Structure formats: structure tokens, C-alpha cells
XYZ file of C-alpha atoms in Angstrom:
640
model
C 66.886 95.839 90.043
C 65.965 92.322 90.705
C 66.395 91.217 94.241
C 68.757 88.285 95.016
C 66.901 85.617 96.908
C 69.846 83.679 98.352
C 71.559 85.253 101.393
C 73.701 82.215 102.254
C 77.393 82.651 102.083
C 77.659 79.011 101.135
C 76.474 77.141 97.960
C 74.220 79.099 95.768
C 75.164 82.648 96.484
C 76.080 84.602 93.334
C 78.318 86.845 95.351
C 81.928 86.004 95.929
C 83.120 86.162 99.541
C 84.243 89.633 100.466
C 87.745 88.557 101.154
C 88.113 87.147 97.560
C 88.065 90.516 95.931
C 91.232 92.115 94.602
C 91.821 95.877 95.150
C 93.186 98.088 92.408
C 93.996 101.817 92.731
C 95.708 104.700 90.923
C 95.231 107.046 93.931
C 92.228 108.689 92.230
C 89.930 105.841 91.310
C 89.639 102.330 92.745
C 88.231 98.943 91.562
C 87.430 95.552 93.116
C 87.937 92.472 90.849
C 86.198 89.151 91.742
C 88.049 85.839 91.362
C 86.118 85.012 88.081
C 87.523 88.033 86.409
C 84.616 90.478 86.994
C 85.272 94.038 87.873
C 82.279 94.319 90.277
C 82.888 97.623 92.002
C 84.378 100.830 90.502
C 83.596 104.499 90.914
C 84.862 107.092 88.604
C 86.193 109.726 88.303
C 86.810 109.733 92.032
C 86.802 107.077 94.639
C 83.637 108.465 96.155
C 81.785 109.033 92.784
C 78.681 107.031 91.686
C 79.468 103.491 90.701
C 80.178 102.528 87.074
C 80.280 98.934 87.921
C 78.116 97.959 90.898
C 77.566 94.166 90.694
C 78.966 93.867 94.235
C 75.737 95.389 95.507
C 73.351 94.103 92.853
C 74.168 91.641 90.022
C 72.299 93.929 87.586
C 74.196 97.048 88.443
C 77.160 96.583 85.874
C 80.262 94.560 85.641
C 83.277 94.226 83.411
C 84.176 90.536 82.687
C 87.410 89.082 81.247
C 87.969 85.407 81.589
C 88.082 81.987 79.727
C 84.760 81.130 78.278
C 84.466 77.771 80.105
C 86.127 78.379 83.406
C 85.021 80.364 86.432
C 87.768 79.463 89.063
C 91.349 80.695 88.390
C 94.343 78.511 89.036
C 95.869 81.331 91.025
C 95.885 84.973 91.828
C 98.544 87.300 93.288
C 99.764 90.845 93.145
C 102.991 91.322 91.175
C 105.448 91.671 94.038
C 105.593 95.214 95.442
C 102.704 96.632 93.348
C 99.012 96.926 93.131
C 98.944 95.064 89.734
C 96.759 91.882 89.890
C 97.841 88.821 88.064
C 95.331 86.017 87.531
C 96.376 82.645 86.091
C 93.782 80.511 84.320
C 94.076 76.879 83.635
C 91.581 75.421 81.222
C 91.185 71.977 79.651
C 92.962 73.143 76.438
C 95.480 75.763 77.703
C 96.698 78.438 80.113
C 96.148 82.188 80.157
C 97.541 84.914 82.249
C 95.398 88.175 82.761
C 96.860 91.229 84.437
C 94.693 94.117 85.708
C 95.895 97.505 86.665
C 94.659 101.071 87.071
C 97.536 102.979 85.216
C 99.789 105.597 86.749
C 101.800 107.630 84.326
C 104.203 110.673 84.355
C 102.790 114.019 85.481
C 100.792 115.389 82.576
C 99.819 118.931 83.478
C 102.845 120.686 81.812
C 100.723 123.168 79.882
C 97.810 123.521 82.109
C 96.879 123.295 85.793
C 95.046 120.370 87.389
C 91.576 121.384 88.644
C 91.719 118.806 91.419
C 95.210 118.808 92.999
C 95.849 120.723 96.135
C 99.094 119.003 97.034
C 102.401 119.708 95.379
C 102.719 117.887 92.056
C 105.002 114.899 91.946
C 106.499 113.025 89.027
C 103.425 110.897 88.634
C 99.727 111.150 87.983
C 96.781 108.831 87.525
C 96.110 108.046 83.797
C 92.404 107.243 84.348
C 92.818 103.999 82.402
C 91.793 100.521 83.645
C 94.045 98.176 81.646
C 93.587 94.453 81.241
C 96.245 92.448 79.404
C 96.072 88.864 78.246
C 98.835 86.312 77.392
C 98.295 82.799 76.302
C 101.236 80.705 77.675
C 100.208 77.261 76.557
C 97.736 75.507 74.230
C 94.607 77.388 73.232
C 92.051 79.248 75.303
C 88.704 80.584 74.288
C 88.264 83.887 76.135
C 85.301 86.193 76.525
C 85.025 89.868 77.391
C 81.938 91.712 78.394
C 81.825 95.374 79.444
C 78.429 96.312 80.887
C 78.830 99.746 82.609
C 75.711 101.158 84.342
C 76.511 104.434 85.867
C 74.994 106.135 89.000
C 74.559 102.944 90.998
C 72.876 100.973 88.268
C 70.559 103.758 87.077
C 72.117 105.008 83.848
C 72.907 102.390 81.224
C 75.440 103.086 78.573
C 74.894 104.222 75.073
C 77.663 102.890 72.869
C 78.946 103.671 69.363
C 82.037 102.818 67.422
C 84.821 105.396 67.221
C 86.926 104.069 64.506
C 86.873 102.480 60.991
C 86.775 98.897 62.306
C 86.095 97.162 65.672
C 88.946 98.326 67.946
C 87.302 101.261 69.781
C 83.912 102.140 71.185
C 82.748 105.153 73.262
C 79.933 105.348 75.660
C 77.901 108.167 77.130
C 75.108 108.009 79.841
C 71.925 109.880 79.661
C 71.723 112.602 82.305
C 75.310 111.864 83.496
C 78.403 113.840 82.622
C 80.623 110.967 81.898
C 82.206 109.539 78.712
C 83.919 106.193 78.403
C 86.234 104.845 75.856
C 86.907 101.125 75.347
C 89.842 100.146 73.159
C 91.264 96.668 72.338
C 93.104 94.645 69.797
C 90.229 92.263 70.046
C 87.173 92.647 67.789
C 84.657 94.614 69.876
C 80.954 94.159 69.244
C 78.091 96.426 70.499
C 75.147 94.616 71.841
C 72.590 96.992 73.287
C 74.034 98.656 76.397
C 77.097 96.308 76.549
C 80.234 95.547 74.510
C 81.445 92.069 74.031
C 84.413 90.267 72.437
C 85.071 86.540 71.892
C 88.287 85.098 70.624
C 90.488 81.947 70.668
C 93.904 82.675 71.818
C 96.867 80.395 70.938
C 100.275 79.794 72.445
C 102.167 83.058 72.551
C 99.206 85.320 71.680
C 98.925 88.679 73.425
C 95.944 91.047 73.716
C 94.664 93.854 75.709
C 91.517 95.753 76.654
C 91.618 99.313 78.027
C 88.829 101.404 79.385
C 89.537 105.162 79.801
C 87.412 108.060 80.999
C 87.541 111.759 81.173
C 89.046 112.046 77.733
C 92.369 110.398 78.690
C 94.064 108.349 75.900
C 94.084 104.606 76.158
C 97.017 102.457 74.882
C 96.869 102.236 71.082
C 98.333 98.670 70.799
C 99.738 95.991 73.005
C 103.292 97.333 72.908
C 101.983 100.661 74.255
C 99.794 98.817 76.884
C 102.719 96.733 78.140
C 105.037 99.772 78.245
C 102.501 101.580 80.436
C 101.973 98.538 82.683
C 105.708 98.431 83.269
C 105.781 102.053 84.096
C 103.076 101.615 86.692
C 104.847 98.693 88.220
C 108.040 100.822 88.451
C 106.057 103.546 90.096
C 104.729 101.156 92.816
C 108.272 99.640 93.183
C 109.943 103.042 93.553
C 107.305 104.163 96.054
C 107.643 101.056 98.273
C 111.490 101.296 98.214
C 111.144 104.555 100.156
C 109.731 102.791 103.077
C 111.570 101.263 106.073
C 110.513 97.610 106.568
C 112.063 95.219 109.075
C 113.878 92.070 107.776
C 111.233 89.856 109.319
C 108.827 87.105 108.146
C 105.891 89.634 108.513
C 107.418 92.141 106.138
C 105.186 91.048 103.288
C 102.031 91.805 105.520
C 103.511 95.353 106.379
C 104.370 96.033 102.653
C 100.950 94.928 101.457
C 99.204 97.143 104.129
C 101.379 100.002 103.102
C 100.502 99.573 99.441
C 96.813 99.254 100.364
C 96.895 102.410 102.330
C 98.680 104.260 99.523
C 95.953 103.000 97.196
C 93.288 104.359 99.604
C 94.886 107.805 99.578
C 93.417 110.343 97.259
C 96.390 111.999 95.575
C 94.935 115.383 94.725
C 94.210 116.301 98.325
C 96.161 113.871 100.483
C 92.942 112.437 102.039
C 92.736 108.835 103.293
C 89.613 106.802 102.286
C 88.295 104.556 105.097
C 87.351 102.016 102.507
C 86.523 102.111 98.728
C 83.057 100.526 99.151
C 79.639 101.168 100.485
C 77.075 98.979 102.337
C 79.055 95.747 102.542
C 77.256 94.256 105.606
C 78.801 93.992 109.077
C 76.198 91.281 109.759
C 75.329 88.837 106.925
C 71.921 89.880 105.565
C 71.623 92.549 108.098
C 71.235 96.355 108.153
C 74.645 97.493 109.480
C 75.571 98.758 106.078
C 77.393 102.066 105.859
C 79.238 104.135 103.207
C 82.925 104.315 104.144
C 84.277 106.317 101.117
C 85.215 109.267 103.370
C 87.919 110.462 105.620
C 87.494 110.098 109.353
C 89.432 112.234 111.689
C 89.900 109.414 114.143
C 91.997 107.587 111.570
C 94.416 110.462 111.661
C 96.790 109.579 114.550
C 96.995 105.949 113.358
C 97.686 107.019 109.867
C 100.406 109.475 110.803
C 102.084 107.056 113.221
C 102.003 104.294 110.725
C 103.377 106.357 107.772
C 106.089 107.999 109.906
C 107.038 104.552 111.409
C 107.481 103.085 107.908
C 109.265 106.105 106.475
C 106.560 107.518 104.239
C 106.953 111.195 105.382
C 105.611 112.665 102.080
C 102.375 110.859 102.393
C 102.121 111.683 106.139
C 102.672 115.371 105.284
C 99.987 115.301 102.610
C 97.429 113.812 104.984
C 98.440 116.309 107.733
C 97.944 119.208 105.392
C 94.588 117.829 104.396
C 93.562 117.711 108.020
C 94.785 121.291 108.579
C 92.788 122.509 105.549
C 89.431 120.993 106.495
C 89.661 122.101 110.073
C 90.587 125.662 109.016
C 87.052 126.124 107.846
C 84.144 126.068 110.407
C 85.209 123.808 113.196
C 85.998 120.126 113.255
C 83.617 117.336 111.971
C 83.865 113.544 112.542
C 84.495 113.036 108.852
C 84.910 114.769 105.508
C 84.636 113.956 101.815
C 88.017 113.223 100.150
C 87.871 116.596 98.567
C 87.205 118.254 101.882
C 83.405 118.266 101.548
C 81.514 118.870 104.750
C 77.992 117.761 103.830
C 77.695 113.998 103.340
C 73.896 113.486 103.444
C 72.877 109.866 103.822
C 70.236 108.223 101.615
C 69.131 104.733 100.744
C 69.177 103.140 97.250
C 66.018 101.034 97.279
C 66.558 99.727 93.747
C 69.631 97.793 94.710
C 69.235 94.342 96.234
C 72.383 94.629 98.275
C 75.362 92.268 98.864
C 73.829 88.886 99.513
C 70.464 90.608 100.154
C 71.814 92.957 102.918
C 69.711 96.044 102.942
C 69.477 98.948 102.848
C 72.185 100.108 100.506
C 73.315 103.460 101.754
C 75.264 106.369 100.128
C 76.453 109.335 102.194
C 76.858 108.953 105.952
C 74.764 110.777 108.494
C 77.394 110.342 111.176
C 79.101 113.444 109.801
C 76.528 115.436 111.917
C 77.343 113.504 115.059
C 78.886 115.078 118.165
C 81.817 112.738 118.888
C 84.262 114.088 121.426
C 87.189 111.818 120.510
C 87.967 113.795 117.371
C 89.610 116.648 119.254
C 92.062 114.191 120.875
C 92.702 112.589 117.495
C 93.266 115.991 115.810
C 95.692 117.225 118.546
C 97.563 114.026 118.738
C 98.083 114.261 114.932
C 99.537 117.768 115.362
C 101.811 116.609 118.121
C 103.037 113.657 116.080
C 103.721 115.856 113.181
C 105.511 118.403 115.250
C 107.696 115.762 116.909
C 108.652 114.471 113.431
C 109.674 118.032 112.300
C 110.800 119.599 115.613
C 108.821 122.617 114.748
C 105.259 123.980 114.495
C 104.176 126.533 111.951
C 102.775 129.664 113.422
C 99.614 129.535 111.138
C 98.623 126.242 112.801
C 98.482 127.710 116.237
C 94.994 129.199 115.963
C 93.730 125.749 114.911
C 95.348 124.093 117.941
C 94.005 126.737 120.305
C 90.390 126.483 119.002
C 90.352 122.646 119.108
C 91.740 122.468 122.696
C 89.169 125.000 123.880
C 86.428 123.030 122.122
C 87.491 119.885 123.973
C 87.541 121.721 127.321
C 84.161 123.356 126.669
C 82.354 120.112 125.849
C 84.154 117.205 127.735
C 81.593 117.115 130.434
C 78.725 116.490 127.950
C 77.540 113.167 126.550
C 78.406 112.260 122.956
C 77.875 109.303 120.557
C 81.258 107.889 121.041
C 83.989 106.456 118.776
C 81.571 103.751 117.423
C 78.920 106.476 116.223
C 76.061 104.971 118.100
C 72.634 105.973 116.746
C 71.002 105.599 120.181
C 70.956 108.264 122.917
C 74.237 110.062 123.687
C 76.124 108.818 126.688
C 79.132 109.747 128.819
C 81.583 107.472 127.048
C 84.752 106.876 128.913
C 86.986 106.841 125.844
C 85.519 110.177 124.641
C 86.663 111.730 127.936
C 90.094 110.215 127.577
C 90.452 111.680 124.149
C 89.530 115.082 125.490
C 92.280 114.542 127.966
C 94.512 113.757 125.014
C 93.486 117.100 123.445
C 94.307 119.031 126.533
C 97.606 117.074 127.220
C 98.972 117.441 123.711
C 97.809 121.065 123.600
C 99.795 121.685 126.744
C 102.879 120.047 125.298
C 102.644 122.017 122.056
C 102.129 125.262 124.105
C 105.298 124.464 126.095
C 107.252 123.946 122.791
C 105.954 127.371 121.791
C 106.871 128.797 125.284
C 103.386 129.827 125.890
C 103.593 129.083 129.569
C 100.218 130.581 130.550
C 98.258 128.364 128.183
C 100.403 125.387 128.965
C 99.626 125.624 132.640
C 95.960 126.150 132.073
C 95.598 123.271 129.706
C 97.641 121.054 131.761
C 95.432 121.763 134.793
C 92.272 121.013 132.664
C 93.986 117.731 131.536
C 94.520 116.841 135.152
C 90.884 117.458 135.967
C 89.599 115.250 133.143
C 92.100 112.594 134.161
C 90.849 112.563 137.669
C 87.198 112.564 136.625
C 87.732 109.515 134.402
C 89.418 107.514 137.131
C 86.590 108.474 139.544
C 83.616 107.800 137.287
C 84.918 105.481 134.590
C 86.450 102.612 136.664
C 84.351 99.873 138.229
C 84.833 98.087 141.484
C 87.210 95.629 139.993
C 89.490 98.361 138.832
C 88.495 97.992 135.240
C 87.798 101.007 132.932
C 84.336 100.735 131.505
C 82.556 101.855 128.338
C 80.605 104.609 129.910
C 80.008 106.207 133.315
C 77.835 104.381 135.597
C 77.888 101.059 133.554
C 79.885 97.840 133.826
C 79.820 97.305 130.185
C 83.264 96.873 128.476
C 84.389 98.639 125.234
C 87.330 97.641 122.994
C 88.300 101.317 122.538
C 89.788 101.294 125.994
C 92.650 99.151 124.704
C 93.953 102.469 123.441
C 94.652 103.611 126.975
C 98.286 102.572 126.989
C 98.869 103.639 123.493
C 97.730 107.265 123.979
C 99.599 107.222 127.448
C 96.635 108.060 129.539
C 97.988 105.621 132.074
C 101.372 103.841 132.077
C 101.232 100.272 130.822
C 102.190 98.813 134.108
C 99.351 100.601 135.948
C 97.238 97.941 137.540
C 94.057 99.398 136.100
C 95.446 99.155 132.574
C 96.443 95.489 133.104
C 93.047 94.637 134.448
C 91.179 96.412 131.661
C 93.249 94.696 129.006
C 92.804 91.333 130.632
C 89.022 91.885 131.097
C 88.503 92.756 127.478
C 90.625 89.759 126.412
C 88.506 87.441 128.551
C 84.997 88.975 128.456
C 84.722 90.840 125.225
C 86.041 88.224 122.845
C 84.483 85.370 120.770
C 86.954 82.613 120.090
C 89.718 85.046 121.036
C 88.663 87.777 118.579
C 87.528 91.136 119.960
C 84.052 92.676 119.779
C 83.607 96.453 119.873
C 81.078 96.086 122.588
C 78.183 93.756 123.564
C 75.223 94.843 121.554
C 72.902 93.792 124.236
C 74.661 96.221 126.651
C 74.912 99.262 124.272
C 72.039 101.118 122.706
C 73.513 101.611 119.298
C 70.072 102.229 117.654
C 70.175 98.960 115.585
C 67.955 96.674 117.556
C 70.779 94.717 119.243
C 71.587 93.004 115.932
C 74.770 90.888 116.342
C 77.827 91.794 114.437
C 81.131 90.281 113.743
C 84.369 90.923 115.725
C 86.171 94.067 114.737
C 89.569 93.270 113.313
C 91.007 96.631 114.399
C 90.024 95.857 117.948
C 91.833 92.512 117.845
C 94.878 94.274 116.510
C 94.669 96.802 119.366
C 94.608 93.880 121.818
C 97.849 92.656 120.276
C 99.362 96.202 120.844
C 97.900 96.498 124.342
C 99.189 93.035 125.424
C 102.590 93.920 124.080
C 102.467 97.218 126.050
C 101.679 95.480 129.359
C 104.447 92.917 128.910
C 102.420 89.944 127.728
C 104.668 89.396 124.751
C 103.859 85.644 124.261
C 100.167 86.307 124.155
C 100.589 89.343 121.924
C 102.716 87.268 119.418
C 100.249 84.377 119.371
C 97.281 86.636 118.788
C 99.135 88.566 116.129
C 100.102 85.320 114.224
C 96.459 84.186 114.436
C 95.165 87.531 113.047
C 97.708 87.467 110.188
C 96.429 84.001 109.288
C 92.997 85.508 108.701
C 94.227 87.738 105.919
C 92.500 87.292 102.618
C 94.350 85.354 99.887
C 95.822 88.681 98.696
C 96.687 89.867 102.276
C 93.759 92.228 102.499
C 91.301 92.739 105.415
C 87.728 93.894 105.654
C 86.356 95.615 108.724
C 85.268 92.609 110.666
C 85.665 88.798 111.053
C 83.101 86.213 111.696
C 84.625 84.437 114.793
C 82.883 81.225 113.829
C 83.956 80.896 110.216
C 86.742 83.561 109.799
C 84.658 85.081 106.997
C 85.423 88.762 106.393
C 82.518 91.219 106.922
C 82.021 94.908 106.262
C 83.548 97.347 103.837
C 86.701 96.185 101.975
C 89.638 96.692 102.160
C 89.479 98.679 105.454
C 92.109 101.342 106.141
C 91.629 101.380 109.861
C 92.301 97.551 110.057
C 95.524 97.893 108.020
C 96.710 100.795 110.169
C 96.104 98.768 113.276
C 97.949 95.772 111.727
C 101.069 97.964 111.211
C 100.902 99.219 114.784
C 100.454 95.754 116.167
C 103.065 93.907 114.082
C 105.671 96.641 114.784
C 104.920 96.290 118.503
C 105.565 92.521 118.430
C 108.660 92.800 116.105
C 110.298 95.349 118.316
C 109.514 93.329 121.355
C 111.086 90.336 119.611
C 114.217 92.401 118.891
C 114.477 93.578 122.529
C 114.265 90.030 123.778
C 116.738 88.795 121.272
C 119.133 91.584 122.357
C 118.551 90.767 126.080
C 119.274 87.092 125.379
C 122.520 87.968 123.608
C 123.629 90.011 126.603
C 122.721 87.157 128.985
C 124.589 84.602 126.792
C 127.633 86.821 126.659
C 127.579 87.365 130.383
C 127.133 83.652 130.909
C 130.103 82.863 128.732
C 132.383 85.436 130.500
C 131.381 83.847 133.837
C 132.293 80.332 132.862
C 135.654 78.987 134.018
């Protein structure tokens, strides 16, 4: 692949800003669409499969364009309310055009056979494995163009096209050495030009058209009427799903609903797994080497995921994710992360033939962190079981051996160094947060044992929790009374904002207040929170600067709310919500200077933290409003 020379985010870069991409999903495959109508990232048949369109990482790695012939900047973009269906409005010098992009969801189709991928109970719906793009000319005339240039396996396998009908309405593609077949169907005239398919047409006021790409042998719409009917079915699916949630009647409800829809889109329906992000190697530092593959499920996401889903009323999704966690742990111990099908080996490699987003290299697939020893995973896992049990008031007997094993693992290893929540690639350290999460494992294990009336284990695990607690407060607190990143170091770490959220110490404890304030004052850039200072932490990446982690900034909102700093929490939350992309999506990081989004996109962990933070502030608002009502009523009663 030719290497892109420009690495500047301004003028001259051929790459759109990360925040300008739109996200599509059918809960089995995902796609990212640039503002100019290019599908620049899509992996099939699964979210973690090799890319079919990879222009996001190299302009020669495949894309699927649908736009007016003479216009690159649309007049507007939005999701159809309550859905993951993208609508782009184009205004040209001669007319107006509306394009809608959607990954179709249809009725459950395995009535005469069994799905070979689903491990969760079948619902009424299933992914159709069709990317549908519809066009409607609403005024004047518009010359439009379509170009479908799939290059499978991260830009290594170009398509071999042939016509599949009597005329020009359908083409099929195969890829040498790859077990994938595509079908492209349209009521436009399709022309095969080498490894790509093109269409050009002038649309007039009232004209309708569609283009549908399907894979895996699934049928595409046969005409526009069929396409429109299936688009409406998909919209109804998203509306019905969202209506099951509980959202406060609040100005921030739209942010909560978009985050919920994004998280649903990042869930892999066949297993219930949650994808951390649908992309790989979008840089955390512009032009840098902090480029990782996030198309996997992290155990540490589990507590936030379950808390968010239960809080918003999506119990089925929470149960599916919980059952996925129980399945993967039921094998050979607990890893940091897994494939969305439960895969345990996620070997990391570099794709040297790809130039990278704005020349950020290397481009990586796989993630070597799956081999890391990270002690926070036991606490995340046990906290998930505790949350699930509280939501159900029961614990299945078959889960008890899992709980016992993970608590015992935490107690066996908590005194050892590890690589911490941020998966440092330097030397293992005695990270304070890792110790705290081992305390969470023992504490939640003891609570679950008491529910089971297993008094012997409950007492033993509680005693171990007390020992870990005392050790952290002896070695993880500096002379100021601030909890630090690791034992024997004054460095700060944003993960310690979680202390009041996991109830390691009460929110009004002076050490909690001092830690939250120290992070807010000393670990921020323009008010946005860093994970840690790269010059104080050996993360194995040559102290290369990175952006502020948006999840950490949302953690600060929650922590400020917990310690009673409601005004500061609300102000920071308002600011963070203003940093949302035009479509209310978030990447992993924010550049504190420009507000530019950095890292993989959209990022599940960021949206999970957004839900937690905004609900903290909204509930505090409600409490203050109720208190003010009581004060007003009391004042009126006391007036003569």
C-alpha cells in the first residue's frame, strides 16, 4: 500500500477526523461511514473479522462510495431518531438528495435449521447480513456516483467480480484465497471495472434508488419497495428495543439513548459479548505508535456494562453479557480479554503494508495484552456476579465454583506486582488500583458467601479483604493523604477515581476527597483527565504523550458527585457532553488543546462511563430539587 505522507489533522489530510465517522451495526457486523459517503471500515462476517473496506487505515485498502458526483461535504447528517440508521442530506448546485445507510435487521430466520453461531436464546430478530443504501432525490436533479471497491483481509485480497443476472442489476464477488462471497444488487446500472463496481446516474425530483451489498449467501432486496420495507422493519426493531429502556425526562436523555444504542450496536448478538470498539489502530497520539486492536471483550468492562444496562432497564442484554462472562471463565481461568466468540488466543501482529490512519504506525491486529497478568480482573468479575445476583436476588448453584476459584486466585496473587488496569508494557508494579480490585474480589465474594449461608468462607474471605484494605492504606497513601498509582511512588492515576464507586472507602472519607481533588488539579490538562503522567510511568512506549482519556474525565464527574461536589460535577459533565461528535459518539481520548477525538471509535468504555456520570448528576439534581421543594414548603408553612 502506498504510504500517506501527510500526518496533519488540518488541511491536506485525506482522512476525515475520527469523530466525523458514523457507526452502523446489525449486532453481528459493523461499519463506519465518512461524511463524504465512503464506507471506510467494515469487517465481515463478524465484527472482528478481516476488513472488507479498510480505507480508514490506508486509502488503498478498499471503500464503498455513494454520493453526488460534484459534492464532498453534505448539508447535514443525523441518525433517524431512536435508531442506528444514518441519514445524510446532500445539497448540490442543481438539487437535493437524501441517502440512508443501514445494516439490516430482520425477523429470526432459522426456523428450519440451527444457527451455527448463536449461543444465546433466539429472539424475534436476526442480522440480515445486508448493507443497504437508499437514495431519494427531493428537489431538482442530482448527478450521483457509486463505487464499490472491496479489498478483503486488510487490503490484501482484491475482488473478482462477475455479473449474476441478465442485465446490469446484480454482481457477485469472490476473493482469491478467502472464503467470502459478496453480492451487490441495485436498480442502478452496475458496471464492472476491474476489481471494483461503479454506477453513475442522474436522479430527478422524486426518483428513488437503492444499492445493497450482502454476504454469506443472504438475499438482498430485489427492488426499492422491498428495500424500503426492510429499512422500516429495521427502524421498528431499534425503536422497539429502545422503548424497553428507562430514560429520565431530562435534557441529557438524547445522550443516554445514543450511548445505549451504541452499546447495543457494539454487542455481538450470537454470544452476548461486548466489543470494546469496532476498530483497530486508530492512534491515541496523532502519528504515534499507541495503536491497538480493540475488537475484543475486556473483563474490566463488565461491571460498568452490567451497571449501565441494569440502570437503564435493559435486563436481557445484561443477562446475555453476564452469561458470556460465565462461559469464558468456565474454561481455564480468567484472562484480561477474550474474542467475541470466547476465543482465548488473540495473538498480536503488525500489518506493515498498511500506511495507518494519518500515517500512525504500526497497524496492529490481535492484542498481546491477553497474556498479561492484571489483577483488577478478579474484582471486576466478582463485582459483576454481585451486581447480577442483586438484580435477581438469587445465585445459581453452578456459578459457585467459578466464584470460589476467582476469589481464591485474587487472594493467592494480590501481593504480587502486575501490569495494571492500563496494561503497561513496562515492568510489572505494585499498582494500588489492582490491590483495591483484589479487595473487591474478596469483599464481594464474602457477601455472596453470606447470601449462600456459607459462613466459614464468608468469614475467611472477609478477613482477607480486611488485610488487603489495611495494606493499601498503609502502602498506597502518600504523606498528603492521597492514594497513589503504585506503592512507593507519589505518581497519580485516574483509576483511583473509582475508589468511591467500588465502595473501598466511603465518599466522605478525607483520603477519598483529597485523592479526587488531587487528580482534578494535578492530573488534568485544561480540566480533562489523563490516565497518568507518561514521564512518571514506565508503560513501555518511550514516554510518548497521549490525549486525555474521556472515560477518566467521566469518572471524575461521578467521583465529584459522590463526594458532594455537585456543581463541579455538573459543570464538567456539561463540558464533556459538548465534546461529543456531531452524531453524539465518543472515541477513547480527547486532545485537550483542540477537542479532537483520538483512539478507537466509538469506544464502549467511554459510553459506559457517560451513562454512569450523567445518571449521577441527574439523580443529584433530583435530590436537590426535592430538598428545595421541602424547604419551600416548610418556609411557606412558617410564614404568618
